[in-house]
Amino acid sequence: MKRHPSLHPLSQHHHFALIQALEMRRAAEAPAVTVTRQAEKFVRFWHKSGHVHFREEEEILLPAYARCTRIDKDADVVRLLGDHAEIRAAVLDFEQRLAANDEIGAEEIARIGKLLHDHVRLEENEVFPRIEKMLGEKRLNEMGRSLTRLHSKGEICDI
């Protein structure tokens, strides 16, 4: 899907989130040690870039959108924010359980993998196109300057 250049940093983050989601769903089919390793990897991913991505959506993208419309009336945005809270809660849960050497079940990691996948697809397929349409070129460019790139073009990201 063709994205306005100002949203490329967020879409770039989404690419790596989809990789995490796929790996979590695959880990759910593997032995428990693989589930644990994948939970650890997801927590590292969160601390490296996931939390920054959520903050940028909540503190830059959505306020820009709110200048054009009532976002509380947009069911997809309400769901987006609910997903953010649920994913943050899962990270905290994984951290606590990993620290206590408690097992993380396959169904739990699969559920978070599906949630993350569905969340990214909602943003890319529904929310971002709506925001692009509402903001227009000038506001998109202003907003885009505030977003973080994970890496420059051509550089490999090691998340």
Coordinates of C-alpha atoms in Angstrom, one line a residue:
M1 CA 0.0 0.0 0.0
K2 CA 1.4 3.4 -1.0
R3 CA 1.8 5.6 2.1
H4 CA 2.4 9.3 2.4
P5 CA 6.2 9.8 3.0
S6 CA 5.4 11.4 6.4
L7 CA 4.0 8.1 7.6
H8 CA 6.9 6.0 6.3
P9 CA 8.6 5.8 9.8
L10 CA 5.4 4.4 11.4
S11 CA 4.9 1.9 8.5
Q12 CA 8.5 0.9 8.8
H13 CA 8.0 0.2 12.5
H14 CA 4.9 -1.8 11.5
H15 CA 7.0 -4.0 9.3
F16 CA 9.1 -5.1 12.2
A17 CA 6.0 -5.5 14.4
L18 CA 4.5 -7.9 11.9
I19 CA 7.7 -10.0 12.0
Q20 CA 7.4 -10.1 15.8
A21 CA 3.7 -11.1 15.4
L22 CA 4.5 -13.9 13.0
E23 CA 7.3 -15.2 15.2
M24 CA 5.1 -15.2 18.2
R25 CA 2.4 -17.2 16.4
R26 CA 5.0 -19.6 15.1
A27 CA 6.5 -20.0 18.6
A28 CA 3.1 -21.1 19.9
E29 CA 3.4 -24.2 17.8
A30 CA 6.9 -25.0 19.2
P31 CA 8.3 -26.4 22.5
A32 CA 7.9 -24.3 25.6
V33 CA 11.5 -23.1 25.5
T34 CA 10.8 -21.5 22.1
V35 CA 7.8 -19.7 23.6
T36 CA 10.0 -18.3 26.4
R37 CA 12.7 -17.2 23.9
Q38 CA 10.1 -15.5 21.8
A39 CA 8.6 -13.7 24.8
E40 CA 12.1 -12.5 25.7
K41 CA 12.6 -11.3 22.1
F42 CA 9.2 -9.5 22.1
V43 CA 10.1 -7.7 25.4
R44 CA 13.5 -6.6 23.9
F45 CA 11.6 -5.4 20.7
W46 CA 9.3 -3.4 22.9
H47 CA 12.1 -1.7 24.8
K48 CA 14.1 -1.0 21.7
S49 CA 11.3 0.5 19.6
G50 CA 7.8 -0.6 20.4
H51 CA 7.3 1.8 23.3
V52 CA 8.6 4.7 21.2
H53 CA 6.3 3.8 18.3
F54 CA 3.2 3.8 20.6
R55 CA 4.2 7.2 22.1
E56 CA 4.6 8.7 18.6
E57 CA 1.2 7.5 17.6
E58 CA -0.4 8.7 20.8
E59 CA 1.6 12.0 21.1
I60 CA 2.2 13.0 17.5
L61 CA -0.1 11.2 15.0
L62 CA -3.4 11.2 16.9
P63 CA -3.1 14.8 18.1
A64 CA -2.5 15.9 14.5
Y65 CA -5.6 13.9 13.5
A66 CA -7.6 15.3 16.4
R67 CA -7.0 18.8 15.0
C68 CA -9.3 17.7 12.1
T69 CA -11.9 15.5 13.7
R70 CA -13.3 14.2 16.9
I71 CA -11.2 11.0 17.3
D72 CA -13.3 9.8 20.2
K73 CA -16.1 9.3 17.6
D74 CA -13.8 7.1 15.5
A75 CA -14.2 3.5 16.6
D76 CA -11.0 2.4 15.0
V77 CA -9.0 5.0 16.9
V78 CA -10.7 3.9 20.1
R79 CA -9.8 0.3 19.3
L80 CA -6.2 1.3 18.5
L81 CA -5.8 2.9 21.9
G82 CA -7.3 -0.1 23.6
D83 CA -4.9 -2.4 21.7
H84 CA -2.0 -0.2 22.9
A85 CA -3.1 -0.7 26.5
E86 CA -3.5 -4.4 26.1
I87 CA -0.1 -4.8 24.4
R88 CA 1.6 -2.7 27.1
A89 CA -0.1 -5.0 29.7
A90 CA 1.2 -8.1 27.9
V91 CA 4.7 -6.7 27.9
L92 CA 4.5 -6.1 31.7
D93 CA 3.1 -9.6 32.2
F94 CA 5.8 -11.2 30.1
E95 CA 8.5 -9.2 32.0
Q96 CA 7.2 -10.3 35.4
R97 CA 6.8 -13.9 34.4
L98 CA 10.2 -14.1 32.8
A99 CA 11.8 -12.6 35.9
A100 CA 10.0 -15.2 38.1
N101 CA 10.8 -18.0 35.7
D102 CA 7.1 -18.6 35.3
E103 CA 6.0 -20.4 32.1
I104 CA 4.3 -18.3 29.4
G105 CA 1.8 -20.5 27.6
A106 CA 1.6 -21.1 23.9
E107 CA -1.9 -19.7 23.8
E108 CA -0.8 -16.5 25.5
I109 CA 2.0 -15.8 23.0
A110 CA -0.3 -16.7 20.1
R111 CA -3.0 -14.3 21.4
I112 CA -0.6 -11.4 21.7
G113 CA 0.9 -12.3 18.2
K114 CA -2.6 -12.2 16.7
L115 CA -3.4 -9.0 18.6
L116 CA -0.3 -7.3 17.3
H117 CA -0.9 -8.5 13.8
D118 CA -4.5 -7.3 13.7
H119 CA -3.5 -4.0 15.3
V120 CA -1.0 -3.2 12.7
R121 CA -3.4 -4.2 9.9
L122 CA -6.1 -1.9 11.4
E123 CA -3.7 1.0 11.4
E124 CA -2.3 0.4 8.0
N125 CA -5.6 -0.4 6.2
E126 CA -8.1 1.8 8.1
V127 CA -6.6 4.5 10.3
F128 CA -3.7 5.7 8.3
P129 CA -5.6 6.2 5.0
R130 CA -8.2 8.1 6.9
I131 CA -5.6 10.3 8.6
E132 CA -3.8 10.9 5.2
K133 CA -7.1 12.1 3.7
M134 CA -8.0 14.3 6.6
L135 CA -4.7 16.0 7.3
G136 CA -3.6 16.9 3.8
E137 CA -0.1 17.5 2.5
K138 CA 1.0 20.4 4.7
R139 CA -0.1 18.9 8.0
L140 CA 1.2 15.5 7.1
N141 CA 4.6 16.9 6.3
E142 CA 4.7 18.9 9.5
M143 CA 3.7 15.9 11.6
G144 CA 6.1 13.6 9.7
R145 CA 9.2 15.6 10.7
S146 CA 8.5 14.6 14.3
L147 CA 8.6 10.8 13.8
T148 CA 11.5 8.6 14.4
R149 CA 13.1 6.4 11.7
L150 CA 14.4 3.0 13.0
H151 CA 17.2 3.2 10.4
S152 CA 18.1 5.1 7.3
K153 CA 17.3 3.7 3.9
G154 CA 19.5 0.7 3.0
E155 CA 20.6 0.1 6.6
I156 CA 19.5 -3.2 8.2
C157 CA 17.6 -3.1 11.4
D158 CA 18.5 -5.8 14.0
I159 CA 15.3 -5.8 16.0

